[in-house]
Every structure is written in C-alpha cells, then in structure tokens.
PDB file of N, CA and C in Angstrom:
ATOM      1  N   MET B   1     -93.776 -24.176 -20.907  1.00  0.00           N
ATOM      2  CA  MET B   1     -93.371 -23.650 -22.169  1.00  0.00           C
ATOM      3  C   MET B   1     -92.004 -24.243 -22.532  1.00  0.00           C
ATOM      4  N   PRO B   2     -91.896 -24.718 -23.820  1.00  0.00           N
ATOM      5  CA  PRO B   2     -90.622 -25.315 -24.228  1.00  0.00           C
ATOM      6  C   PRO B   2     -89.547 -24.242 -24.334  1.00  0.00           C
ATOM      7  N   PRO B   3     -88.297 -24.682 -24.169  1.00  0.00           N
ATOM      8  CA  PRO B   3     -87.232 -23.689 -24.281  1.00  0.00           C
ATOM      9  C   PRO B   3     -87.170 -23.106 -25.679  1.00  0.00           C
ATOM     10  N   ARG B   4     -86.891 -21.872 -25.735  1.00  0.00           N
ATOM     11  CA  ARG B   4     -86.861 -21.171 -27.014  1.00  0.00           C
ATOM     12  C   ARG B   4     -85.536 -21.441 -27.713  1.00  0.00           C
ATOM     13  N   ARG B   5     -85.640 -21.815 -28.998  1.00  0.00           N
ATOM     14  CA  ARG B   5     -84.433 -22.128 -29.783  1.00  0.00           C
ATOM     15  C   ARG B   5     -83.968 -20.857 -30.484  1.00  0.00           C
ATOM     16  N   THR B   6     -82.725 -20.554 -30.353  1.00  0.00           N
ATOM     17  CA  THR B   6     -82.200 -19.352 -30.994  1.00  0.00           C
ATOM     18  C   THR B   6     -81.626 -19.724 -32.355  1.00  0.00           C
ATOM     19  N   LEU B   7     -81.690 -18.835 -33.273  1.00  0.00           N
ATOM     20  CA  LEU B   7     -81.174 -19.039 -34.622  1.00  0.00           C
ATOM     21  C   LEU B   7     -79.764 -18.474 -34.723  1.00  0.00           C
ATOM     22  N   GLY B   8     -78.911 -18.879 -33.871  1.00  0.00           N
ATOM     23  CA  GLY B   8     -77.542 -18.384 -33.864  1.00  0.00           C
ATOM     24  C   GLY B   8     -76.674 -19.147 -34.860  1.00  0.00           C
ATOM     25  N   ILE B   9     -75.489 -18.684 -35.012  1.00  0.00           N
ATOM     26  CA  ILE B   9     -74.536 -19.310 -35.934  1.00  0.00           C
ATOM     27  C   ILE B   9     -73.955 -20.539 -35.267  1.00  0.00           C
ATOM     28  N   ARG B  10     -73.928 -21.650 -36.009  1.00  0.00           N
ATOM     29  CA  ARG B  10     -73.310 -22.878 -35.506  1.00  0.00           C
ATOM     30  C   ARG B  10     -71.844 -22.824 -35.907  1.00  0.00           C
ATOM     31  N   TRP B  11     -71.023 -22.363 -34.988  1.00  0.00           N
ATOM     32  CA  TRP B  11     -69.624 -22.148 -35.283  1.00  0.00           C
ATOM     33  C   TRP B  11     -68.892 -23.440 -35.607  1.00  0.00           C
ATOM     34  N   ASP B  12     -69.306 -24.529 -35.041  1.00  0.00           N
ATOM     35  CA  ASP B  12     -68.639 -25.789 -35.342  1.00  0.00           C
ATOM     36  C   ASP B  12     -68.871 -26.193 -36.800  1.00  0.00           C
ATOM     37  N   ARG B  13     -70.087 -26.030 -37.296  1.00  0.00           N
ATOM     38  CA  ARG B  13     -70.356 -26.341 -38.714  1.00  0.00           C
ATOM     39  C   ARG B  13     -69.642 -25.364 -39.638  1.00  0.00           C
ATOM     40  N   LEU B  14     -69.686 -24.116 -39.303  1.00  0.00           N
ATOM     41  CA  LEU B  14     -69.024 -23.106 -40.118  1.00  0.00           C
ATOM     42  C   LEU B  14     -67.517 -23.367 -40.174  1.00  0.00           C
ATOM     43  N   GLY B  15     -66.951 -23.747 -39.061  1.00  0.00           N
ATOM     44  CA  GLY B  15     -65.531 -24.067 -39.028  1.00  0.00           C
ATOM     45  C   GLY B  15     -65.198 -25.267 -39.898  1.00  0.00           C
ATOM     46  N   ARG B  16     -66.058 -26.284 -39.857  1.00  0.00           N
ATOM     47  CA  ARG B  16     -65.823 -27.458 -40.720  1.00  0.00           C
ATOM     48  C   ARG B  16     -65.887 -27.090 -42.202  1.00  0.00           C
ATOM     49  N   TRP B  17     -66.892 -26.292 -42.569  1.00  0.00           N
ATOM     50  CA  TRP B  17     -67.019 -25.884 -43.974  1.00  0.00           C
ATOM     51  C   TRP B  17     -65.838 -25.008 -44.400  1.00  0.00           C
ATOM     52  N   ALA B  18     -65.405 -24.146 -43.509  1.00  0.00           N
ATOM     53  CA  ALA B  18     -64.256 -23.290 -43.828  1.00  0.00           C
ATOM     54  C   ALA B  18     -63.006 -24.140 -43.995  1.00  0.00           C
ATOM     55  N   LEU B  19     -62.814 -25.106 -43.095  1.00  0.00           N
ATOM     56  CA  LEU B  19     -61.662 -25.995 -43.198  1.00  0.00           C
ATOM     57  C   LEU B  19     -61.722 -26.816 -44.483  1.00  0.00           C
ATOM     58  N   LEU B  20     -62.904 -27.303 -44.821  1.00  0.00           N
ATOM     59  CA  LEU B  20     -63.073 -28.053 -46.066  1.00  0.00           C
ATOM     60  C   LEU B  20     -62.790 -27.173 -47.281  1.00  0.00           C
ATOM     61  N   GLY B  21     -63.238 -25.919 -47.248  1.00  0.00           N
ATOM     62  CA  GLY B  21     -62.975 -24.987 -48.346  1.00  0.00           C
ATOM     63  C   GLY B  21     -61.493 -24.696 -48.501  1.00  0.00           C
ATOM     64  N   VAL B  22     -60.806 -24.486 -47.378  1.00  0.00           N
ATOM     65  CA  VAL B  22     -59.365 -24.226 -47.428  1.00  0.00           C
ATOM     66  C   VAL B  22     -58.632 -25.450 -47.964  1.00  0.00           C
ATOM     67  N   PHE B  23     -59.036 -26.633 -47.518  1.00  0.00           N
ATOM     68  CA  PHE B  23     -58.426 -27.867 -48.000  1.00  0.00           C
ATOM     69  C   PHE B  23     -58.634 -28.036 -49.512  1.00  0.00           C
ATOM     70  N   ALA B  24     -59.849 -27.745 -49.983  1.00  0.00           N
ATOM     71  CA  ALA B  24     -60.139 -27.841 -51.423  1.00  0.00           C
ATOM     72  C   ALA B  24     -59.296 -26.833 -52.207  1.00  0.00           C
ATOM     73  N   LEU B  25     -59.121 -25.645 -51.689  1.00  0.00           N
ATOM     74  CA  LEU B  25     -58.315 -24.629 -52.360  1.00  0.00           C
ATOM     75  C   LEU B  25     -56.851 -25.051 -52.437  1.00  0.00           C
ATOM     76  N   VAL B  26     -56.323 -25.562 -51.344  1.00  0.00           N
ATOM     77  CA  VAL B  26     -54.933 -26.015 -51.337  1.00  0.00           C
ATOM     78  C   VAL B  26     -54.760 -27.176 -52.306  1.00  0.00           C
ATOM     79  N   LEU B  27     -55.710 -28.104 -52.320  1.00  0.00           N
ATOM     80  CA  LEU B  27     -55.656 -29.234 -53.243  1.00  0.00           C
ATOM     81  C   LEU B  27     -55.690 -28.756 -54.695  1.00  0.00           C
ATOM     82  N   TYR B  28     -56.548 -27.802 -54.998  1.00  0.00           N
ATOM     83  CA  TYR B  28     -56.627 -27.246 -56.352  1.00  0.00           C
ATOM     84  C   TYR B  28     -55.313 -26.575 -56.745  1.00  0.00           C
ATOM     85  N   LEU B  29     -54.713 -25.850 -55.796  1.00  0.00           N
ATOM     86  CA  LEU B  29     -53.463 -25.158 -56.097  1.00  0.00           C
ATOM     87  C   LEU B  29     -52.303 -26.127 -56.303  1.00  0.00           C
ATOM     88  N   TYR B  30     -52.379 -27.327 -55.770  1.00  0.00           N
ATOM     89  CA  TYR B  30     -51.339 -28.334 -55.994  1.00  0.00           C
ATOM     90  C   TYR B  30     -51.599 -29.151 -57.248  1.00  0.00           C
ATOM     91  N   ILE B  31     -52.853 -29.462 -57.531  1.00  0.00           N
ATOM     92  CA  ILE B  31     -53.187 -30.318 -58.674  1.00  0.00           C
ATOM     93  C   ILE B  31     -52.958 -29.597 -59.992  1.00  0.00           C
ATOM     94  N   GLY B  32     -53.295 -28.322 -60.092  1.00  0.00           N
ATOM     95  CA  GLY B  32     -53.126 -27.572 -61.338  1.00  0.00           C
ATOM     96  C   GLY B  32     -51.695 -27.608 -61.856  1.00  0.00           C
ATOM     97  N   PRO B  33     -50.733 -27.174 -61.059  1.00  0.00           N
ATOM     98  CA  PRO B  33     -49.341 -27.229 -61.525  1.00  0.00           C
ATOM     99  C   PRO B  33     -48.842 -28.651 -61.763  1.00  0.00           C
ATOM    100  N   ALA B  34     -49.322 -29.607 -60.974  1.00  0.00           N
ATOM    101  CA  ALA B  34     -48.889 -30.999 -61.174  1.00  0.00           C
ATOM    102  C   ALA B  34     -49.356 -31.508 -62.530  1.00  0.00           C
ATOM    103  N   LEU B  35     -50.590 -31.207 -62.907  1.00  0.00           N
ATOM    104  CA  LEU B  35     -51.094 -31.625 -64.218  1.00  0.00           C
ATOM    105  C   LEU B  35     -50.331 -30.938 -65.342  1.00  0.00           C
ATOM    106  N   THR B  36     -50.026 -29.671 -65.144  1.00  0.00           N
ATOM    107  CA  THR B  36     -49.249 -28.945 -66.148  1.00  0.00           C
ATOM    108  C   THR B  36     -47.862 -29.565 -66.294  1.00  0.00           C
ATOM    109  N   TRP B  37     -47.238 -29.914 -65.172  1.00  0.00           N
ATOM    110  CA  TRP B  37     -45.910 -30.527 -65.215  1.00  0.00           C
ATOM    111  C   TRP B  37     -45.960 -31.860 -65.948  1.00  0.00           C
ATOM    112  N   ILE B  38     -46.977 -32.664 -65.697  1.00  0.00           N
ATOM    113  CA  ILE B  38     -47.094 -33.972 -66.352  1.00  0.00           C
ATOM    114  C   ILE B  38     -47.255 -33.800 -67.859  1.00  0.00           C
ATOM    115  N   SER B  39     -48.127 -32.899 -68.276  1.00  0.00           N
ATOM    116  CA  SER B  39     -48.325 -32.702 -69.716  1.00  0.00           C
ATOM    117  C   SER B  39     -47.066 -32.135 -70.372  1.00  0.00           C
ATOM    118  N   THR B  40     -46.360 -31.265 -69.677  1.00  0.00           N
ATOM    119  CA  THR B  40     -45.119 -30.715 -70.214  1.00  0.00           C
ATOM    120  C   THR B  40     -44.064 -31.806 -70.341  1.00  0.00           C
ATOM    121  N   TYR B  41     -43.997 -32.698 -69.370  1.00  0.00           N
ATOM    122  CA  TYR B  41     -43.036 -33.798 -69.404  1.00  0.00           C
ATOM    123  C   TYR B  41     -43.318 -34.727 -70.596  1.00  0.00           C
ATOM    124  N   LYS B  42     -44.595 -35.017 -70.832  1.00  0.00           N
ATOM    125  CA  LYS B  42     -44.969 -35.867 -71.977  1.00  0.00           C
ATOM    126  C   LYS B  42     -44.630 -35.180 -73.298  1.00  0.00           C
ATOM    127  N   GLU B  43     -44.899 -33.895 -73.400  1.00  0.00           N
ATOM    128  CA  GLU B  43     -44.585 -33.154 -74.622  1.00  0.00           C
ATOM    129  C   GLU B  43     -43.080 -33.118 -74.866  1.00  0.00           C
ATOM    130  N   ALA B  44     -42.308 -32.967 -73.794  1.00  0.00           N
ATOM    131  CA  ALA B  44     -40.847 -32.967 -73.931  1.00  0.00           C
ATOM    132  C   ALA B  44     -40.356 -34.320 -74.433  1.00  0.00           C
ATOM    133  N   ALA B  45     -40.962 -35.398 -73.981  1.00  0.00           N
ATOM    134  CA  ALA B  45     -40.578 -36.734 -74.453  1.00  0.00           C
ATOM    135  C   ALA B  45     -40.881 -36.878 -75.944  1.00  0.00           C
ATOM    136  N   ARG B  46     -42.039 -36.374 -76.362  1.00  0.00           N
ATOM    137  CA  ARG B  46     -42.375 -36.433 -77.797  1.00  0.00           C
ATOM    138  C   ARG B  46     -41.388 -35.610 -78.616  1.00  0.00           C
ATOM    139  N   GLN B  47     -41.020 -34.459 -78.115  1.00  0.00           N
ATOM    140  CA  GLN B  47     -40.072 -33.605 -78.832  1.00  0.00           C
ATOM    141  C   GLN B  47     -38.687 -34.242 -78.888  1.00  0.00           C
ATOM    142  N   ARG B  48     -38.282 -34.933 -77.810  1.00  0.00           N
ATOM    143  CA  ARG B  48     -36.988 -35.629 -77.833  1.00  0.00           C
ATOM    144  C   ARG B  48     -36.990 -36.722 -78.898  1.00  0.00           C
ATOM    145  N   ASP B  49     -38.104 -37.444 -79.026  1.00  0.00           N
ATOM    146  CA  ASP B  49     -38.208 -38.472 -80.069  1.00  0.00           C
ATOM    147  C   ASP B  49     -38.127 -37.848 -81.461  1.00  0.00           C
ATOM    148  N   ALA B  50     -38.804 -36.711 -81.642  1.00  0.00           N
ATOM    149  CA  ALA B  50     -38.775 -36.039 -82.943  1.00  0.00           C
ATOM    150  C   ALA B  50     -37.360 -35.561 -83.277  1.00  0.00           C
ATOM    151  N   VAL B  51     -36.659 -35.040 -82.287  1.00  0.00           N
ATOM    152  CA  VAL B  51     -35.287 -34.579 -82.510  1.00  0.00           C
ATOM    153  C   VAL B  51     -34.386 -35.755 -82.870  1.00  0.00           C
ATOM    154  N   ALA B  52     -34.563 -36.888 -82.197  1.00  0.00           N
ATOM    155  CA  ALA B  52     -33.751 -38.074 -82.509  1.00  0.00           C
ATOM    156  C   ALA B  52     -33.997 -38.532 -83.944  1.00  0.00           C
ATOM    157  N   THR B  53     -35.252 -38.530 -84.376  1.00  0.00           N
ATOM    158  CA  THR B  53     -35.583 -38.908 -85.748  1.00  0.00           C
ATOM    159  C   THR B  53     -34.942 -37.944 -86.739  1.00  0.00           C
ATOM    160  N   LEU B  54     -35.037 -36.660 -86.461  1.00  0.00           N
ATOM    161  CA  LEU B  54     -34.457 -35.666 -87.363  1.00  0.00           C
ATOM    162  C   LEU B  54     -32.935 -35.755 -87.407  1.00  0.00           C
ATOM    163  N   ARG B  55     -32.316 -36.072 -86.289  1.00  0.00           N
ATOM    164  CA  ARG B  55     -30.857 -36.224 -86.287  1.00  0.00           C
ATOM    165  C   ARG B  55     -30.436 -37.427 -87.119  1.00  0.00           C
ATOM    166  N   ALA B  56     -31.189 -38.525 -87.029  1.00  0.00           N
ATOM    167  CA  ALA B  56     -30.877 -39.702 -87.835  1.00  0.00           C
ATOM    168  C   ALA B  56     -31.015 -39.377 -89.323  1.00  0.00           C
ATOM    169  N   GLU B  57     -32.083 -38.665 -89.671  1.00  0.00           N
ATOM    170  CA  GLU B  57     -32.278 -38.269 -91.070  1.00  0.00           C
ATOM    171  C   GLU B  57     -31.163 -37.327 -91.523  1.00  0.00           C
ATOM    172  N   ASN B  58     -30.756 -36.421 -90.654  1.00  0.00           N
ATOM    173  CA  ASN B  58     -29.684 -35.495 -90.980  1.00  0.00           C
ATOM    174  C   ASN B  58     -28.372 -36.245 -91.222  1.00  0.00           C
ATOM    175  N   ASP B  59     -28.098 -37.266 -90.406  1.00  0.00           N
ATOM    176  CA  ASP B  59     -26.887 -38.071 -90.605  1.00  0.00           C
ATOM    177  C   ASP B  59     -26.910 -38.780 -91.966  1.00  0.00           C
ATOM    178  N   LYS B  60     -28.084 -39.321 -92.338  1.00  0.00           N
ATOM    179  CA  LYS B  60     -28.201 -39.982 -93.644  1.00  0.00           C
ATOM    180  C   LYS B  60     -27.951 -38.989 -94.785  1.00  0.00           C
ATOM    181  N   LEU B  61     -28.497 -37.786 -94.633  1.00  0.00           N
ATOM    182  CA  LEU B  61     -28.305 -36.776 -95.673  1.00  0.00           C
ATOM    183  C   LEU B  61     -26.852 -36.324 -95.764  1.00  0.00           C
ATOM    184  N   ARG B  62     -26.174 -36.256 -94.631  1.00  0.00           N
ATOM    185  CA  ARG B  62     -24.747 -35.901 -94.659  1.00  0.00           C
ATOM    186  C   ARG B  62     -23.934 -36.991 -95.371  1.00  0.00           C
ATOM    187  N   GLU B  63     -24.280 -38.252 -95.118  1.00  0.00           N
ATOM    188  CA  GLU B  63     -23.593 -39.348 -95.805  1.00  0.00           C
ATOM    189  C   GLU B  63     -23.851 -39.280 -97.306  1.00  0.00           C
ATOM    190  N   ARG B  64     -25.094 -39.000 -97.682  1.00  0.00           N
ATOM    191  CA  ARG B  64     -25.441 -38.895 -99.105  1.00  0.00           C
ATOM    192  C   ARG B  64     -24.683 -37.737 -99.752  1.00  0.00           C
ATOM    193  N   LYS B  65     -24.567 -36.630 -99.026  1.00  0.00           N
ATOM    194  CA  LYS B  65     -23.829 -35.477 -99.538  1.00  0.00           C
ATOM    195  C   LYS B  65     -22.367 -35.853 -99.770  1.00  0.00           C
ATOM    196  N   ALA B  66     -21.781 -36.587 -98.833  1.00  0.00           N
ATOM    197  CA  ALA B  66     -20.388 -37.015 -98.977  1.00  0.00           C
ATOM    198  C   ALA B  66     -20.232 -37.962-100.171  1.00  0.00           C
ATOM    199  N   GLU B  67     -21.204 -38.847-100.377  1.00  0.00           N
ATOM    200  CA  GLU B  67     -21.158 -39.762-101.535  1.00  0.00           C
ATOM    201  C   GLU B  67     -21.195 -38.991-102.845  1.00  0.00           C
ATOM    202  N   LEU B  68     -22.021 -37.961-102.908  1.00  0.00           N
ATOM    203  CA  LEU B  68     -22.175 -37.206-104.161  1.00  0.00           C
ATOM    204  C   LEU B  68     -20.979 -36.308-104.456  1.00  0.00           C
ATOM    205  N   ARG B  69     -20.115 -36.089-103.494  1.00  0.00           N
ATOM    206  CA  ARG B  69     -18.914 -35.280-103.738  1.00  0.00           C
ATOM    207  C   ARG B  69     -17.809 -36.094-104.419  1.00  0.00           C
ATOM    208  N   ALA B  70     -17.951 -37.402-104.462  1.00  0.00           N
ATOM    209  CA  ALA B  70     -16.931 -38.249-105.100  1.00  0.00           C
ATOM    210  C   ALA B  70     -16.937 -37.990-106.606  1.00  0.00           C
ATOM    211  N   PRO B  71     -15.770 -38.143-107.264  1.00  0.00           N
ATOM    212  CA  PRO B  71     -15.714 -37.927-108.719  1.00  0.00           C
ATOM    213  C   PRO B  71     -16.633 -38.918-109.453  1.00  0.00           C
ATOM    214  N   GLY B  72     -17.405 -38.417-110.373  1.00  0.00           N
ATOM    215  CA  GLY B  72     -18.280 -39.253-111.185  1.00  0.00           C
ATOM    216  C   GLY B  72     -19.606 -39.597-110.523  1.00  0.00           C
ATOM    217  N   ALA B  73     -19.806 -39.203-109.298  1.00  0.00           N
ATOM    218  CA  ALA B  73     -21.036 -39.550-108.581  1.00  0.00           C
ATOM    219  C   ALA B  73     -22.250 -38.844-109.182  1.00  0.00           C
ATOM    220  N   ILE B  74     -22.072 -37.598-109.567  1.00  0.00           N
ATOM    221  CA  ILE B  74     -23.190 -36.850-110.147  1.00  0.00           C
ATOM    222  C   ILE B  74     -23.614 -37.494-111.458  1.00  0.00           C
ATOM    223  N   GLU B  75     -22.644 -37.901-112.260  1.00  0.00           N
ATOM    224  CA  GLU B  75     -22.970 -38.548-113.532  1.00  0.00           C
ATOM    225  C   GLU B  75     -23.685 -39.877-113.289  1.00  0.00           C
ATOM    226  N   ARG B  76     -23.219 -40.669-112.333  1.00  0.00           N
ATOM    227  CA  ARG B  76     -23.889 -41.942-112.007  1.00  0.00           C
ATOM    228  C   ARG B  76     -25.327 -41.709-111.562  1.00  0.00           C
ATOM    229  N   GLU B  77     -25.507 -40.689-110.754  1.00  0.00           N
ATOM    230  CA  GLU B  77     -26.852 -40.381-110.268  1.00  0.00           C
ATOM    231  C   GLU B  77     -27.753 -39.933-111.412  1.00  0.00           C
ATOM    232  N   ALA B  78     -27.215 -39.102-112.322  1.00  0.00           N
ATOM    233  CA  ALA B  78     -27.997 -38.644-113.474  1.00  0.00           C
ATOM    234  C   ALA B  78     -28.379 -39.819-114.362  1.00  0.00           C
ATOM    235  N   ARG B  79     -27.462 -40.750-114.590  1.00  0.00           N
ATOM    236  CA  ARG B  79     -27.771 -41.916-115.421  1.00  0.00           C
ATOM    237  C   ARG B  79     -28.791 -42.816-114.733  1.00  0.00           C
ATOM    238  N   ARG B  80     -28.707 -42.909-113.409  1.00  0.00           N
ATOM    239  CA  ARG B  80     -29.702 -43.701-112.669  1.00  0.00           C
ATOM    240  C   ARG B  80     -31.098 -43.111-112.859  1.00  0.00           C
ATOM    241  N   LEU B  81     -31.152 -41.792-112.998  1.00  0.00           N
ATOM    242  CA  LEU B  81     -32.437 -41.122-113.213  1.00  0.00           C
ATOM    243  C   LEU B  81     -32.871 -41.133-114.673  1.00  0.00           C
ATOM    244  N   GLY B  82     -32.064 -41.734-115.539  1.00  0.00           N
ATOM    245  CA  GLY B  82     -32.445 -41.868-116.943  1.00  0.00           C
ATOM    246  C   GLY B  82     -31.944 -40.757-117.852  1.00  0.00           C
ATOM    247  N   MET B  83     -31.026 -39.967-117.411  1.00  0.00           N
ATOM    248  CA  MET B  83     -30.498 -38.877-118.234  1.00  0.00           C
ATOM    249  C   MET B  83     -29.336 -39.380-119.080  1.00  0.00           C
ATOM    250  N   VAL B  84     -29.138 -38.728-120.229  1.00  0.00           N
ATOM    251  CA  VAL B  84     -28.026 -39.074-121.118  1.00  0.00           C
ATOM    252  C   VAL B  84     -27.276 -37.804-121.460  1.00  0.00           C
ATOM    253  N   LYS B  85     -26.013 -37.968-121.868  1.00  0.00           N
ATOM    254  CA  LYS B  85     -25.219 -36.814-122.278  1.00  0.00           C
ATOM    255  C   LYS B  85     -25.665 -36.365-123.656  1.00  0.00           C
ATOM    256  N   ALA B  86     -25.314 -35.157-123.964  1.00  0.00           N
ATOM    257  CA  ALA B  86     -25.650 -34.625-125.285  1.00  0.00           C
ATOM    258  C   ALA B  86     -24.940 -35.459-126.350  1.00  0.00           C
ATOM    259  N   GLY B  87     -25.672 -35.862-127.365  1.00  0.00           N
ATOM    260  CA  GLY B  87     -25.102 -36.652-128.446  1.00  0.00           C
ATOM    261  C   GLY B  87     -25.220 -38.159-128.223  1.00  0.00           C
ATOM    262  N   GLU B  88     -25.564 -38.615-127.019  1.00  0.00           N
ATOM    263  CA  GLU B  88     -25.725 -40.047-126.773  1.00  0.00           C
ATOM    264  C   GLU B  88     -27.138 -40.469-127.159  1.00  0.00           C
ATOM    265  N   ARG B  89     -27.284 -41.734-127.420  1.00  0.00           N
ATOM    266  CA  ARG B  89     -28.589 -42.294-127.734  1.00  0.00           C
ATOM    267  C   ARG B  89     -29.089 -43.084-126.536  1.00  0.00           C
ATOM    268  N   ALA B  90     -30.335 -42.858-126.192  1.00  0.00           N
ATOM    269  CA  ALA B  90     -30.922 -43.589-125.078  1.00  0.00           C
ATOM    270  C   ALA B  90     -31.703 -44.777-125.633  1.00  0.00           C
ATOM    271  N   TYR B  91     -31.491 -45.933-125.039  1.00  0.00           N
ATOM    272  CA  TYR B  91     -32.204 -47.145-125.413  1.00  0.00           C
ATOM    273  C   TYR B  91     -33.055 -47.604-124.250  1.00  0.00           C
ATOM    274  N   ILE B  92     -34.260 -48.046-124.547  1.00  0.00           N
ATOM    275  CA  ILE B  92     -35.145 -48.602-123.524  1.00  0.00           C
ATOM    276  C   ILE B  92     -35.331 -50.077-123.833  1.00  0.00           C
ATOM    277  N   VAL B  93     -34.943 -50.913-122.902  1.00  0.00           N
ATOM    278  CA  VAL B  93     -35.071 -52.353-123.078  1.00  0.00           C
ATOM    279  C   VAL B  93     -36.299 -52.811-122.299  1.00  0.00           C
ATOM    280  N   GLU B  94     -37.212 -53.474-123.009  1.00  0.00           N
ATOM    281  CA  GLU B  94     -38.430 -53.944-122.357  1.00  0.00           C
ATOM    282  C   GLU B  94     -38.510 -55.458-122.431  1.00  0.00           C
ATOM    283  N   GLY B  95     -39.340 -56.008-121.565  1.00  0.00           N
ATOM    284  CA  GLY B  95     -39.620 -57.434-121.599  1.00  0.00           C
ATOM    285  C   GLY B  95     -38.554 -58.325-120.980  1.00  0.00           C
ATOM    286  N   LEU B  96     -37.782 -57.817-120.062  1.00  0.00           N
ATOM    287  CA  LEU B  96     -36.758 -58.631-119.432  1.00  0.00           C
ATOM    288  C   LEU B  96     -37.326 -59.512-118.316  1.00  0.00           C
ATOM    289  N   LYS B  97     -38.453 -59.221-117.863  1.00  0.00           N
ATOM    290  CA  LYS B  97     -39.036 -59.999-116.749  1.00  0.00           C
ATOM    291  C   LYS B  97     -39.980 -61.045-117.252  1.00  0.00           C
TER     292      LYS B  97
END
C-alpha cells in the first residue's frame, strides 16, 4: 500500500506568500506618498512660473501707473484714444498710406 498523503498546510509556501504580501504592502505604502510628492513638486513648479509671470505683469503695470501720474499724461493718453476737449474739432485724415 502506498504511503498516505496528508492534506496538511505547507508552511513554506504559506510563509513565502505572506512574505510576498508584506513586501507588496510595504511597496504600496512607499509608492503612494512618493507619487503624491512628485505631483506636488510639479504643481509647485507650475505655480512658481505663474507667480513669476504675474510679478512681471505687476511690474509693468506699476511702471504704467507711474507714467500716468506725470503732468499731461492723462491728456496724452486720451488724445491717443481719439478723444478731444470740449469745443475742439476732431479731424480724420485718410489715405496716408
């Protein structure tokens, strides 16, 4: 009669699967925060670029504000936009080109 095979637990296989499961869990716990950190770092870089652009625009607007505070600047700007003072006559010259 052949030896009888028992259906016992193979502890070596179970240990390998448990070790693999623990390794997968540890890997998941490290990868999640790492991916979050990478995406946050990229977003921060985009925001730094946006802030730099806005600061440059703000500097231009401050310069424009300083220009418009000069005497006669508002009148020059109004005339550039085609406005005339009360009582003046506006002339349109065509065909210069």
